[in-house]
């Protein structure tokens, strides 16, 4: 079996080389990696440098390889069926599933080569171009980007449960009995609870508690970073806002307390502040207090408003794991293309696969459908569908299902993690392999192999 | 020549279908109806076909375009699925993977990978048969030599002429030393040399006990090699049987002799005229067929000329040849014809007698009792065309007088 699988795998690789696809792609990828930072100049800061050299180039590589993978997968299968070459293979003692898997492995091999070469180019370019930054920015780069940092957040608050609790209490009251649109009221309640949890009013403060008990022994004498992001109720001209921060446990006399004084930070972007070592108490609890010194309220998003980042490892390992997750995505796209080509002609299969890809990238629309409860008759004041039609009753669960499926693939952000120096753990990589390959690509594989096995290859022959 | 030799099978060949030999392919009630997207019947390509192919025979599928031959072949290979009926190849379904290990297939068109060269093509298909590397390398060498593409091993298949593509296609069909070889128009696009070699190969395979299923429009090629044929039309089998049974004309008799003196011919005619009227007797000089003549010319030219095209005349690959000392049959007769002195190809006189029933034995005995005259020896000089024409005129005159 291995011999047959490798024969098909090698044939697929050989075809890509003989048709010059590999050479052209290598030139495009490496050219893009080199040319992009030249064309788009960074602002001289570590952040700007990272944005262009790492984020943009990795996004370019992922996009290019993604499209080529779908094209190659569709062509490799559909064209061979149409040109009857597949008949010459199918009459040999090789099972249809072996042919399918062999082609998938061949495309993965090509992706591994191209992704490896272009990722190596990005890595080398980063190291080389980093030398041209100022010493201060280089320091920031080394401590905040070219590193693998673990993160810790305040415990998640289930605001929906809290809102539901309040809703049920309200419904029991005489005033609550007059509520006609419970769904709209529920949504409003959730938004209000969330806002209460996120908002820090003018001249008020808020405290967050982060549990570092599992990491405290590794973090002894190790400085950390506080990564925060906030929105404001009313913008000012400068987009800079005054905050006062205090980190530590004042009730614990043995714990150091660190204060920033009043500082200015921009809104709606991530800001990182270095926190000195040993500011958590003996239980590993870290207290962060932020006071609002502005004329307007500020909101810290529940999901990622406050994050503590600490060094866990080096950049090379992290970078490799990030590239491996991208490789998992490409494997999924290869399965998608091969599945489509198992029963469709080349043109239709490519169109179908690209269409699925675009739908997947448009998950924001699906999310909106779920949040609004439908696609027709959305009340723009309440933001929900007040009288769901039959179409809405179908659209919402379908969108929910799609989101659940897409989430298995999209819930990984390796490029984002690498740009912000966050650790991509081995368990995250393992989860990516399991969800993207075993489950999602596995489902496509099963569909593709089944349809390919049942297909009468001699009827698919094109006329020439 | 005795009467018995008219009916005995040729020595050295496996017994054709006379009920002997295992059944390699069994087709029962086979029907194939092509349907459109909505499942409505569009075309009935094969309609209730039944036949068996036994081990060691060369079986021909004949029929005009669109008669169902290729559809049948594709169902035998599992590329199409029957609408009704049953197919067994080596006792199993054609789609069974292990069955395919014993089959070699040459399609009508070249469906090979254009970007692979000859070596890579054979290596790839060899890998699909899980042939070990050393054995694969040895077979590649032998096959490329056999099909005359050893010098073109590094050229991509996409650069080949049609004939060369057929040759490499034939080679890949034999890489696994198959027990069943299915050839769809194997000689299409080949020069006469190549055609001859393919036919020799088919005979060699059959001699080794391999089974060959041959689908062809070229009836002369089918006639040369096949034991049994079926003739398709409209998806149905219209005729089936051994070539001898199908092609025999039982109401005629042919006697072939060396050149005879005029007096002997006159005596023969006198005896024959007692049973047959003159207008039903024909005497002419047999001719060799164009293929044999062509092969002779090329063989002689090979001694002194070079070619940049496909080479030929190479031996069948050793692993396909099997026992090299097996009795010589038709293939070697052709080779003998190309290499023996001209005297072996001395013209012969053929007397064709139209007869409703076989001649009585005593008539034949009269011929054997006649002693050959010195003028009938092989060393006699071949008469010129003018002399032959004069002799014919005189004979015609003799018959006319009667």
Tab-separated table of N, CA and C in Angstrom, chain A residues 3-4 7 11 14-15 18-19 80 83-85 87-94 96 453-459 461, chain B residues 32 34 74 77-81 95 97 100-101 107 111-113 115-116 120 124-125 127-131 136 156 172:
chain	number	residue	atom	x	y	z
A	3	UNK	N	3.824	1.639	-1.139
A	3	UNK	CA	4.459	1.830	-2.447
A	3	UNK	C	3.503	2.501	-3.423
A	4	UNK	N	2.249	2.072	-3.402
A	4	UNK	CA	1.265	2.645	-4.330
A	4	UNK	C	0.954	4.094	-3.962
A	7	UNK	N	3.726	6.241	-5.009
A	7	UNK	CA	3.780	6.395	-6.466
A	7	UNK	C	2.846	7.522	-6.913
A	11	UNK	N	3.918	11.154	-8.361
A	11	UNK	CA	3.391	11.573	-9.674
A	11	UNK	C	2.834	12.988	-9.595
A	14	UNK	N	5.657	15.426	-9.274
A	14	UNK	CA	6.380	15.509	-10.548
A	14	UNK	C	5.618	16.365	-11.557
A	15	UNK	N	4.298	16.194	-11.591
A	15	UNK	CA	3.475	16.968	-12.527
A	15	UNK	C	3.636	18.462	-12.241
A	18	UNK	N	7.035	19.482	-13.565
A	18	UNK	CA	7.154	19.442	-15.030
A	18	UNK	C	6.327	20.541	-15.682
A	19	UNK	N	5.226	20.925	-15.059
A	19	UNK	CA	4.418	22.016	-15.600
A	19	UNK	C	4.867	23.378	-15.070
A	80	UNK	N	-7.401	14.690	-14.858
A	80	UNK	CA	-6.986	13.311	-15.157
A	80	UNK	C	-8.192	12.441	-15.462
A	83	UNK	N	-9.302	13.572	-19.054
A	83	UNK	CA	-8.361	13.153	-20.096
A	83	UNK	C	-8.151	11.645	-20.115
A	84	UNK	N	-8.866	10.942	-19.271
A	84	UNK	CA	-8.869	9.465	-19.231
A	84	UNK	C	-7.585	8.871	-18.684
A	85	UNK	N	-6.662	9.700	-18.221
A	85	UNK	CA	-5.461	9.127	-17.619
A	85	UNK	C	-5.818	8.364	-16.341
A	87	UNK	N	-8.198	6.450	-15.955
A	87	UNK	CA	-8.589	5.083	-16.308
A	87	UNK	C	-7.384	4.152	-16.285
A	88	UNK	N	-6.244	4.670	-16.766
A	88	UNK	CA	-5.021	3.857	-16.803
A	88	UNK	C	-4.571	3.494	-15.387
A	89	UNK	N	-4.861	4.357	-14.450
A	89	UNK	CA	-4.488	4.097	-13.055
A	89	UNK	C	-5.520	3.204	-12.390
A	90	UNK	N	-6.799	3.489	-12.662
A	90	UNK	CA	-7.871	2.763	-11.972
A	90	UNK	C	-7.920	1.283	-12.352
A	91	UNK	N	-7.399	0.925	-13.533
A	91	UNK	CA	-7.427	-0.493	-13.922
A	91	UNK	C	-6.264	-1.266	-13.302
A	92	UNK	N	-5.405	-0.578	-12.608
A	92	UNK	CA	-4.292	-1.244	-11.913
A	92	UNK	C	-4.763	-1.636	-10.514
A	93	UNK	N	-4.023	-2.543	-9.836
A	93	UNK	CA	-4.461	-3.000	-8.509
A	93	UNK	C	-4.226	-1.948	-7.422
A	94	UNK	N	-4.933	-0.849	-7.546
A	94	UNK	CA	-4.867	0.209	-6.550
A	94	UNK	C	-6.290	0.651	-6.272
A	96	UNK	N	-9.479	2.913	-5.122
A	96	UNK	CA	-9.796	4.320	-5.395
A	96	UNK	C	-9.406	5.198	-4.208
A	453	UNK	N	-15.193	6.599	-5.677
A	453	UNK	CA	-15.280	5.147	-5.806
A	453	UNK	C	-16.502	4.754	-6.627
A	454	UNK	N	-17.565	5.481	-6.456
A	454	UNK	CA	-18.798	5.119	-7.164
A	454	UNK	C	-18.844	5.658	-8.588
A	455	UNK	N	-17.905	6.489	-8.918
A	455	UNK	CA	-17.974	7.160	-10.223
A	455	UNK	C	-17.550	6.220	-11.339
A	456	UNK	N	-18.292	6.259	-12.445
A	456	UNK	CA	-17.911	5.492	-13.631
A	456	UNK	C	-16.920	6.343	-14.422
A	457	UNK	N	-15.658	5.984	-14.375
A	457	UNK	CA	-14.629	6.832	-14.946
A	457	UNK	C	-14.716	6.916	-16.457
A	458	UNK	N	-15.203	5.881	-17.103
A	458	UNK	CA	-15.224	5.875	-18.558
A	458	UNK	C	-16.308	6.795	-19.114
A	459	UNK	N	-17.277	7.196	-18.308
A	459	UNK	CA	-18.280	8.124	-18.834
A	459	UNK	C	-17.834	9.550	-18.685
A	461	UNK	N	-15.070	10.790	-19.588
A	461	UNK	CA	-14.040	11.123	-20.563
A	461	UNK	C	-14.499	12.290	-21.393
B	32	UNK	N	-25.907	-2.758	-20.771
B	32	UNK	CA	-25.497	-1.437	-20.293
B	32	UNK	C	-26.367	-0.393	-20.980
B	34	UNK	N	-26.965	3.641	-21.010
B	34	UNK	CA	-26.491	4.950	-20.558
B	34	UNK	C	-27.711	5.854	-20.329
B	74	UNK	N	-14.749	-1.970	-21.238
B	74	UNK	CA	-14.678	-1.108	-20.054
B	74	UNK	C	-15.434	-1.712	-18.883
B	77	UNK	N	-13.248	-4.161	-17.232
B	77	UNK	CA	-12.180	-3.560	-16.443
B	77	UNK	C	-12.694	-2.793	-15.237
B	78	UNK	N	-14.000	-2.711	-15.085
B	78	UNK	CA	-14.542	-1.997	-13.937
B	78	UNK	C	-14.609	-0.493	-14.116
B	79	UNK	N	-14.411	-0.027	-15.336
B	79	UNK	CA	-14.508	1.417	-15.580
B	79	UNK	C	-15.947	1.856	-15.804
B	80	UNK	N	-16.799	0.910	-16.151
B	80	UNK	CA	-18.240	1.141	-16.263
B	80	UNK	C	-18.934	0.026	-15.489
B	81	UNK	N	-20.133	0.342	-15.000
B	81	UNK	CA	-20.849	-0.665	-14.207
B	81	UNK	C	-22.065	-1.153	-14.993
B	95	UNK	N	-14.152	-5.219	-10.370
B	95	UNK	CA	-13.717	-4.096	-9.547
B	95	UNK	C	-12.864	-4.549	-8.363
B	97	UNK	N	-9.809	-5.423	-6.411
B	97	UNK	CA	-8.462	-4.882	-6.613
B	97	UNK	C	-7.467	-5.986	-6.956
B	100	UNK	N	-7.267	-7.097	-10.574
B	100	UNK	CA	-6.593	-6.189	-11.495
B	100	UNK	C	-5.091	-6.455	-11.567
B	101	UNK	N	-4.558	-7.109	-10.562
B	101	UNK	CA	-3.131	-7.420	-10.586
B	101	UNK	C	-2.792	-8.417	-11.691
B	107	UNK	N	-5.479	0.657	-23.960
B	107	UNK	CA	-6.680	1.307	-24.472
B	107	UNK	C	-6.516	1.703	-25.934
B	111	UNK	N	-3.595	7.209	-23.253
B	111	UNK	CA	-4.009	7.991	-22.094
B	111	UNK	C	-2.875	8.062	-21.074
B	112	UNK	N	-1.673	8.113	-21.589
B	112	UNK	CA	-0.534	8.149	-20.681
B	112	UNK	C	-0.234	9.588	-20.266
B	113	UNK	N	0.589	9.716	-19.257
B	113	UNK	CA	0.955	11.046	-18.759
B	113	UNK	C	2.005	11.654	-19.693
B	115	UNK	N	3.872	14.162	-19.504
B	115	UNK	CA	5.092	14.770	-18.957
B	115	UNK	C	6.070	13.737	-18.410
B	116	UNK	N	5.693	12.479	-18.471
B	116	UNK	CA	6.609	11.423	-18.028
B	116	UNK	C	7.342	10.873	-19.246
B	120	UNK	N	10.033	6.535	-16.855
B	120	UNK	CA	9.212	6.934	-15.706
B	120	UNK	C	7.804	6.349	-15.816
B	124	UNK	N	6.341	4.019	-12.994
B	124	UNK	CA	5.133	4.411	-12.254
B	124	UNK	C	4.128	3.264	-12.225
B	125	UNK	N	3.858	2.701	-13.408
B	125	UNK	CA	2.868	1.623	-13.434
B	125	UNK	C	3.397	0.369	-12.735
B	127	UNK	N	5.204	0.429	-10.103
B	127	UNK	CA	4.978	0.686	-8.680
B	127	UNK	C	3.542	0.387	-8.277
B	128	UNK	N	2.610	0.681	-9.184
B	128	UNK	CA	1.202	0.409	-8.857
B	128	UNK	C	0.943	-1.087	-8.719
B	129	UNK	N	1.780	-1.878	-9.371
B	129	UNK	CA	1.661	-3.330	-9.221
B	129	UNK	C	2.494	-3.846	-8.063
B	130	UNK	N	3.089	-2.929	-7.319
B	130	UNK	CA	3.931	-3.289	-6.173
B	130	UNK	C	5.073	-4.219	-6.577
B	131	UNK	N	5.615	-4.002	-7.751
B	131	UNK	CA	6.754	-4.804	-8.215
B	131	UNK	C	7.996	-4.268	-7.521
B	136	UNK	N	11.506	-4.427	-11.246
B	136	UNK	CA	10.920	-3.361	-12.062
B	136	UNK	C	11.947	-2.839	-13.044
B	156	UNK	N	9.899	12.555	-23.374
B	156	UNK	CA	8.582	12.561	-22.751
B	156	UNK	C	7.558	11.962	-23.718
B	172	UNK	N	3.437	-0.846	-21.057
B	172	UNK	CA	2.869	-0.706	-19.705
B	172	UNK	C	1.788	-1.759	-19.456
